[in-house]
């Protein structure tokens, strides 16, 4: 979302119902939307040359770019790379999907969930995360008050319905699902289901991404067990982890997916596990951060930063407990 969209969303989802639904404000918003829609329909070709619109020159999959970015920027996540690459390509090249693409990304902080969301957005929308058709929700920011649960449900439905009406290829990212109020996400269940349309609005071409730390413990247990057995990390497959992750978040009262109909009705296409990162992966993150800032690779700095990170379990010290979360800050210090 652009800054204006983020501001409007914050006001709508943070304010009490009476303020958020004030008739004059809502009337102005509807009027502006109507005027823009009228302009777009009257001069679509001219409009789309200067302003983002829901057309191929602004919204189209760059598969080669997606593949390269996943390979060069996301480290230690062979399962996530494989699943996302195939799922996104299959969905966006299908002219008539049966339902929206729904991916739930799980793993400890710093393992790449937000990064992969950014990579997906940048290779579909010309404006990336700043596109008018990419919408991010953060549970603790946009849905902070339990007493407004019914209010949040209503506004969330309206927000999704309105934006999908403007662009069928909209993308919705829900971050901090492990902090989401239980029951809230069920409000969007109809939009993820196998319906041709709902009240004339087609949701089947939209994408929904859910990001959560929930399930990270189970993923780490399985990954560590593989290591103890002497098995290769690359031998881990989606089938080894997906079932445990889905069952774990469904039965976790601290998860936004607790007993949700999204899982019960099998509306989430893939539970994508993000494995804990090892020392070598942290070094890769440091090198990529230096490269992104235009600096030549400095192995001394790379090693110093990787050595500063803390690792677990206590005895083996295999995995970074923050993943690559603080790498950028540490690079700031050393530069």
CSV table of C-alpha atoms in Angstrom, one decimal:
chain,number,residue,atom,x,y,z
A,1,UNK,CA,0.0,0.0,0.0
A,2,UNK,CA,1.1,3.6,-0.5
A,3,UNK,CA,1.3,5.9,2.5
A,4,UNK,CA,-2.2,7.3,2.0
A,5,UNK,CA,-3.6,3.9,1.9
A,6,UNK,CA,-1.8,2.9,5.0
A,7,UNK,CA,-3.0,6.0,6.8
A,8,UNK,CA,-6.6,5.4,5.9
A,9,UNK,CA,-6.4,1.8,6.9
A,10,UNK,CA,-4.9,2.6,10.2
A,11,UNK,CA,-7.6,5.2,11.0
A,12,UNK,CA,-10.3,2.8,9.9
A,13,UNK,CA,-9.1,-0.2,11.9
A,14,UNK,CA,-7.9,1.7,15.0
A,15,UNK,CA,-10.8,4.1,15.6
A,16,UNK,CA,-14.0,3.2,17.3
A,17,UNK,CA,-16.9,2.1,15.1
A,18,UNK,CA,-18.8,5.3,15.3
A,19,UNK,CA,-15.8,7.4,14.2
A,20,UNK,CA,-14.6,5.0,11.5
A,21,UNK,CA,-18.1,4.9,9.9
A,22,UNK,CA,-18.8,8.6,10.1
A,23,UNK,CA,-21.2,9.2,7.1
A,24,UNK,CA,-19.4,12.3,5.7
A,25,UNK,CA,-16.0,10.8,5.6
A,26,UNK,CA,-17.3,7.6,4.1
A,27,UNK,CA,-19.2,9.6,1.5
A,28,UNK,CA,-16.0,11.5,0.5
A,29,UNK,CA,-14.1,8.2,0.2
A,30,UNK,CA,-16.8,6.6,-1.9
A,31,UNK,CA,-17.0,9.7,-4.1
A,32,UNK,CA,-13.2,9.8,-4.7
A,33,UNK,CA,-13.2,6.1,-5.6
A,34,UNK,CA,-16.1,6.6,-8.0
A,35,UNK,CA,-14.4,9.5,-9.7
A,36,UNK,CA,-11.2,7.6,-10.2
A,37,UNK,CA,-13.1,4.6,-11.5
A,38,UNK,CA,-14.9,6.8,-13.9
A,39,UNK,CA,-11.6,8.3,-15.2
A,40,UNK,CA,-10.0,4.9,-15.6
A,41,UNK,CA,-13.0,3.5,-17.6
A,42,UNK,CA,-13.1,6.6,-19.8
A,43,UNK,CA,-9.4,6.9,-20.6
A,44,UNK,CA,-7.9,3.6,-19.6
A,45,UNK,CA,-4.9,3.6,-22.0
A,46,UNK,CA,-3.8,7.1,-21.2
A,47,UNK,CA,-4.4,6.7,-17.5
A,48,UNK,CA,-2.3,3.6,-17.2
A,49,UNK,CA,0.7,5.2,-18.9
A,50,UNK,CA,1.1,7.7,-16.0
A,51,UNK,CA,-0.7,6.1,-13.1
A,52,UNK,CA,-0.6,2.5,-11.7
A,53,UNK,CA,-3.6,0.5,-12.7
A,54,UNK,CA,-4.7,-3.1,-12.7
A,55,UNK,CA,-3.3,-4.0,-16.1
A,56,UNK,CA,-0.4,-6.1,-17.3
A,57,UNK,CA,2.1,-3.3,-17.5
A,58,UNK,CA,1.7,-2.8,-13.8
A,59,UNK,CA,0.6,-6.2,-12.5
A,60,UNK,CA,2.3,-9.2,-14.2
A,61,UNK,CA,4.4,-12.1,-13.0
A,62,UNK,CA,8.1,-11.8,-13.7
A,63,UNK,CA,8.9,-15.5,-13.2
A,64,UNK,CA,12.6,-15.3,-14.1
A,65,UNK,CA,13.0,-12.4,-11.7
A,66,UNK,CA,11.2,-14.3,-9.0
A,67,UNK,CA,13.4,-17.3,-9.5
A,68,UNK,CA,16.6,-15.3,-9.4
A,69,UNK,CA,15.6,-13.3,-6.3
A,70,UNK,CA,14.6,-16.4,-4.4
A,71,UNK,CA,17.9,-18.0,-5.2
A,72,UNK,CA,20.1,-15.0,-4.5
A,73,UNK,CA,18.4,-13.3,-1.6
A,74,UNK,CA,16.7,-16.0,0.5
A,75,UNK,CA,19.1,-18.3,2.3
A,76,UNK,CA,18.7,-21.7,4.0
A,77,UNK,CA,15.1,-22.1,2.9
A,78,UNK,CA,15.0,-24.7,0.1
A,79,UNK,CA,11.5,-25.8,0.9
A,80,UNK,CA,10.1,-22.3,0.9
A,81,UNK,CA,11.8,-21.5,-2.4
A,82,UNK,CA,10.4,-24.6,-4.1
A,83,UNK,CA,6.8,-24.2,-2.8
A,84,UNK,CA,6.5,-20.5,-3.5
A,85,UNK,CA,8.1,-20.7,-7.0
A,86,UNK,CA,5.7,-23.5,-8.1
A,87,UNK,CA,2.6,-22.2,-6.3
A,88,UNK,CA,2.9,-18.6,-7.5
A,89,UNK,CA,3.7,-19.6,-11.1
A,90,UNK,CA,0.9,-22.1,-11.3
A,91,UNK,CA,-1.6,-19.7,-9.8
A,92,UNK,CA,-0.7,-16.6,-11.9
A,93,UNK,CA,-0.5,-18.5,-15.2
A,94,UNK,CA,-4.0,-20.0,-14.6
A,95,UNK,CA,-6.5,-17.7,-16.3
A,96,UNK,CA,-9.4,-19.2,-14.2
A,97,UNK,CA,-8.3,-20.4,-10.7
A,98,UNK,CA,-10.8,-22.1,-8.6
A,99,UNK,CA,-9.9,-20.1,-5.4
A,100,UNK,CA,-7.5,-17.5,-4.3
A,101,UNK,CA,-3.9,-18.5,-3.6
A,102,UNK,CA,-3.5,-18.8,0.2
A,103,UNK,CA,0.0,-19.3,1.7
A,104,UNK,CA,0.7,-19.5,5.4
A,105,UNK,CA,4.4,-18.9,6.2
A,106,UNK,CA,5.7,-20.3,9.5
A,107,UNK,CA,9.0,-20.1,11.4
A,108,UNK,CA,11.1,-18.2,13.9
A,109,UNK,CA,11.8,-14.5,13.5
A,110,UNK,CA,14.5,-13.6,11.0
A,111,UNK,CA,14.2,-16.7,8.8
A,112,UNK,CA,12.9,-14.9,5.7
A,113,UNK,CA,9.0,-14.7,5.9
A,114,UNK,CA,8.8,-10.9,5.3
A,115,UNK,CA,11.6,-11.1,2.8
A,116,UNK,CA,9.9,-13.7,0.7
A,117,UNK,CA,6.7,-11.6,0.8
A,118,UNK,CA,8.7,-8.6,-0.5
A,119,UNK,CA,10.2,-10.7,-3.2
A,120,UNK,CA,6.8,-12.0,-4.4
A,121,UNK,CA,5.4,-8.5,-4.5
A,122,UNK,CA,8.3,-7.0,-6.4
A,123,UNK,CA,8.0,-9.7,-9.1
A,124,UNK,CA,4.3,-9.3,-9.6
A,125,UNK,CA,3.7,-5.6,-9.1
A,126,UNK,CA,5.9,-2.9,-10.7
A,127,UNK,CA,5.6,-0.8,-7.5
A,128,UNK,CA,6.3,-3.8,-5.2
A,129,UNK,CA,5.1,-3.5,-1.7
A,130,UNK,CA,4.2,0.2,-2.4
A,131,UNK,CA,1.6,-0.9,-5.0
A,132,UNK,CA,-1.9,0.2,-4.5
A,133,UNK,CA,-2.9,-3.5,-4.9
A,134,UNK,CA,-0.7,-4.8,-2.1
A,135,UNK,CA,-2.1,-4.5,1.3
A,136,UNK,CA,-0.3,-5.3,4.6
A,137,UNK,CA,-1.9,-5.8,7.9
A,138,UNK,CA,0.0,-6.1,11.2
A,139,UNK,CA,-1.9,-7.7,14.0
A,140,UNK,CA,-0.6,-5.6,16.8
A,141,UNK,CA,-0.9,-2.3,14.8
A,142,UNK,CA,-4.2,-2.7,13.0
A,143,UNK,CA,-6.1,-5.0,15.4
A,144,UNK,CA,-4.8,-4.1,18.9
A,145,UNK,CA,-8.1,-3.9,20.9
A,146,UNK,CA,-10.0,-7.1,21.8
A,147,UNK,CA,-13.1,-5.1,22.5
A,148,UNK,CA,-13.3,-4.1,18.9
A,149,UNK,CA,-13.3,-7.6,17.5
A,150,UNK,CA,-16.7,-7.4,15.7
A,151,UNK,CA,-15.7,-3.9,14.4
A,152,UNK,CA,-12.4,-5.2,13.0
A,153,UNK,CA,-14.2,-8.1,11.3
A,154,UNK,CA,-16.7,-5.8,9.5
A,155,UNK,CA,-14.0,-3.3,8.4
A,156,UNK,CA,-11.7,-6.1,7.2
A,157,UNK,CA,-14.4,-7.5,5.0
A,158,UNK,CA,-15.2,-4.1,3.6
A,159,UNK,CA,-11.5,-3.4,2.9
A,160,UNK,CA,-10.9,-6.7,1.1
A,161,UNK,CA,-14.2,-6.5,-0.8
A,162,UNK,CA,-13.5,-2.9,-1.9
A,163,UNK,CA,-9.9,-3.5,-3.0
A,164,UNK,CA,-10.6,-6.8,-4.9
A,165,UNK,CA,-13.4,-4.9,-6.7
A,166,UNK,CA,-10.8,-2.4,-7.9
A,167,UNK,CA,-8.2,-5.1,-8.8
A,168,UNK,CA,-8.9,-8.8,-8.9
A,169,UNK,CA,-5.1,-9.4,-8.7
A,170,UNK,CA,-4.9,-7.8,-5.2
A,171,UNK,CA,-2.4,-9.2,-2.7
A,172,UNK,CA,-3.1,-9.2,1.1
A,173,UNK,CA,-0.4,-9.9,3.7
A,174,UNK,CA,-1.3,-10.6,7.3
A,175,UNK,CA,1.8,-10.3,9.5
A,176,UNK,CA,2.1,-11.4,13.2
A,177,UNK,CA,-0.7,-14.0,12.8
A,178,UNK,CA,0.5,-15.5,16.1
A,179,UNK,CA,-0.6,-12.3,17.8
A,180,UNK,CA,-3.9,-12.1,15.9
A,181,UNK,CA,-7.1,-12.2,18.0
A,182,UNK,CA,-8.6,-15.7,17.8
A,183,UNK,CA,-11.7,-15.7,15.5
A,184,UNK,CA,-10.8,-12.5,13.6
A,185,UNK,CA,-9.3,-14.1,10.6
A,186,UNK,CA,-12.5,-16.2,10.1
A,187,UNK,CA,-14.2,-13.0,8.9
A,188,UNK,CA,-12.5,-13.4,5.5
A,189,UNK,CA,-13.3,-17.2,5.2
A,190,UNK,CA,-15.9,-16.6,2.4
A,191,UNK,CA,-13.3,-14.8,0.3
A,192,UNK,CA,-10.9,-17.7,0.4
A,193,UNK,CA,-13.5,-20.4,-0.5
A,194,UNK,CA,-14.4,-22.0,-3.8
A,195,UNK,CA,-17.0,-19.5,-5.0
A,196,UNK,CA,-17.3,-18.2,-8.5
A,197,UNK,CA,-18.2,-14.8,-7.0
A,198,UNK,CA,-19.8,-13.3,-3.9
A,199,UNK,CA,-22.4,-10.6,-4.6
A,200,UNK,CA,-20.8,-10.0,-8.0
A,201,UNK,CA,-17.2,-9.7,-6.8
A,202,UNK,CA,-14.7,-12.4,-8.0
A,203,UNK,CA,-12.0,-13.2,-5.4
A,204,UNK,CA,-10.5,-16.2,-7.1
A,205,UNK,CA,-7.6,-14.2,-8.6
A,206,UNK,CA,-6.4,-12.6,-5.3
A,207,UNK,CA,-3.5,-13.7,-3.1
A,208,UNK,CA,-3.4,-14.1,0.6
A,209,UNK,CA,-0.2,-14.5,2.7
A,210,UNK,CA,-0.2,-15.2,6.4
A,211,UNK,CA,3.1,-14.7,8.3
A,212,UNK,CA,3.5,-16.3,11.7
A,213,UNK,CA,6.1,-17.3,14.3
A,214,UNK,CA,3.7,-20.0,15.4
A,215,UNK,CA,4.9,-23.5,14.5
A,216,UNK,CA,8.5,-22.4,14.7
A,217,UNK,CA,9.2,-24.7,17.7
A,218,UNK,CA,7.9,-27.8,15.9
A,219,UNK,CA,9.9,-26.9,12.7
A,220,UNK,CA,13.1,-26.5,14.8
A,221,UNK,CA,12.5,-29.9,16.5
A,222,UNK,CA,12.2,-31.7,13.2
A,223,UNK,CA,15.1,-29.9,11.7
A,224,UNK,CA,17.3,-30.6,14.7
A,225,UNK,CA,16.3,-34.2,14.7
A,226,UNK,CA,17.4,-34.5,11.1
A,227,UNK,CA,20.8,-33.0,12.1
A,228,UNK,CA,21.2,-35.4,15.0
A,229,UNK,CA,20.5,-38.3,12.6
A,230,UNK,CA,23.2,-37.1,10.3
A,231,UNK,CA,20.7,-36.4,7.5
A,232,UNK,CA,21.3,-33.5,5.1
A,233,UNK,CA,19.2,-30.4,5.6
A,234,UNK,CA,18.4,-30.4,1.9
A,235,UNK,CA,16.7,-33.8,2.3
A,236,UNK,CA,13.9,-32.2,4.4
A,237,UNK,CA,10.7,-32.0,2.4
A,238,UNK,CA,7.4,-30.2,2.7
A,239,UNK,CA,5.7,-33.4,3.7
A,240,UNK,CA,8.0,-33.8,6.7
A,241,UNK,CA,6.8,-30.6,8.2
A,242,UNK,CA,3.5,-29.3,6.8
A,243,UNK,CA,1.1,-31.6,8.7
A,244,UNK,CA,2.8,-30.9,12.1
A,245,UNK,CA,2.7,-27.1,11.5
A,246,UNK,CA,-0.9,-27.0,10.5
A,247,UNK,CA,-2.1,-29.2,13.4
A,248,UNK,CA,0.1,-27.2,15.8
A,249,UNK,CA,-1.2,-23.7,14.9
A,250,UNK,CA,-4.8,-25.0,14.7
A,251,UNK,CA,-4.6,-26.3,18.3
A,252,UNK,CA,-2.5,-23.4,19.7
A,253,UNK,CA,-4.7,-21.0,21.7
A,254,UNK,CA,-2.0,-18.3,21.2
A,255,UNK,CA,-2.2,-18.6,17.4
A,256,UNK,CA,-4.5,-16.5,15.3
A,257,UNK,CA,-5.4,-19.7,13.5
A,258,UNK,CA,-6.7,-21.4,16.7
A,259,UNK,CA,-9.6,-23.6,15.6
A,260,UNK,CA,-10.1,-21.4,12.5
A,261,UNK,CA,-12.4,-22.5,9.7
A,262,UNK,CA,-9.6,-21.6,7.3
A,263,UNK,CA,-7.7,-24.7,8.4
A,264,UNK,CA,-10.8,-26.8,9.2
A,265,UNK,CA,-12.2,-26.3,5.7
A,266,UNK,CA,-8.8,-26.8,4.0
A,267,UNK,CA,-8.7,-23.3,2.5
A,268,UNK,CA,-5.0,-22.7,3.1
A,269,UNK,CA,-3.2,-24.1,0.1
A,270,UNK,CA,0.3,-24.5,1.6
A,271,UNK,CA,1.8,-24.3,5.1
A,272,UNK,CA,5.3,-23.2,4.2
A,273,UNK,CA,7.9,-24.0,6.9
A,274,UNK,CA,10.9,-21.7,7.3
A,275,UNK,CA,13.8,-23.6,8.8
A,276,UNK,CA,16.1,-22.1,11.5
A,277,UNK,CA,19.2,-20.6,10.1
A,278,UNK,CA,22.7,-21.9,10.6
A,279,UNK,CA,26.0,-19.9,11.0
A,280,UNK,CA,26.8,-20.2,7.3
A,281,UNK,CA,23.4,-18.8,6.4
A,282,UNK,CA,24.0,-15.8,8.7
A,283,UNK,CA,27.2,-15.1,6.8
A,284,UNK,CA,25.3,-15.2,3.5
A,285,UNK,CA,22.9,-12.6,4.9
A,286,UNK,CA,25.8,-10.3,5.8
A,287,UNK,CA,27.3,-10.7,2.4
A,288,UNK,CA,24.0,-9.9,0.7
A,289,UNK,CA,23.5,-6.8,3.0
A,290,UNK,CA,26.9,-5.5,2.1
A,291,UNK,CA,26.3,-6.1,-1.6
A,292,UNK,CA,22.9,-4.3,-1.4
A,293,UNK,CA,24.6,-1.3,0.0
A,294,UNK,CA,27.2,-1.2,-2.7
A,295,UNK,CA,30.2,-2.4,-0.6
A,296,UNK,CA,32.7,-5.0,-1.6
A,297,UNK,CA,32.6,-8.2,0.4
A,298,UNK,CA,34.7,-7.9,3.5
A,299,UNK,CA,35.2,-11.4,5.0
A,300,UNK,CA,36.5,-9.9,8.2
A,301,UNK,CA,33.2,-8.0,8.8
A,302,UNK,CA,31.2,-11.0,7.6
A,303,UNK,CA,32.8,-13.2,10.2
A,304,UNK,CA,32.8,-10.6,13.0
A,305,UNK,CA,29.0,-10.1,12.6
A,306,UNK,CA,28.2,-13.8,12.3
A,307,UNK,CA,30.3,-14.5,15.4
A,308,UNK,CA,28.4,-11.9,17.4
A,309,UNK,CA,25.1,-13.6,16.9
A,310,UNK,CA,23.9,-16.1,19.5
A,311,UNK,CA,23.1,-19.7,18.6
A,312,UNK,CA,21.1,-22.6,20.1
A,313,UNK,CA,20.8,-25.3,21.4
A,314,UNK,CA,23.1,-24.6,24.3
A,315,UNK,CA,25.5,-27.4,23.6
A,316,UNK,CA,25.5,-27.7,19.8
A,317,UNK,CA,24.9,-24.0,19.0
A,318,UNK,CA,23.7,-24.8,15.5
A,319,UNK,CA,21.0,-22.2,14.8
A,320,UNK,CA,20.9,-18.5,15.1
A,321,UNK,CA,18.2,-17.5,17.6
A,322,UNK,CA,17.4,-14.3,15.7
A,323,UNK,CA,18.0,-15.7,12.2
A,324,UNK,CA,19.2,-12.8,10.1
A,325,UNK,CA,16.9,-10.3,11.9
A,326,UNK,CA,19.6,-8.0,13.3
A,327,UNK,CA,22.1,-8.3,10.5
A,328,UNK,CA,21.3,-4.9,8.9
A,329,UNK,CA,21.7,-3.1,12.3
A,330,UNK,CA,25.1,-4.8,12.9
A,331,UNK,CA,26.3,-3.9,9.4
A,332,UNK,CA,25.4,-0.3,10.3
A,333,UNK,CA,27.7,-0.5,13.3
A,334,UNK,CA,30.6,-2.0,11.5
A,335,UNK,CA,30.4,0.4,8.5
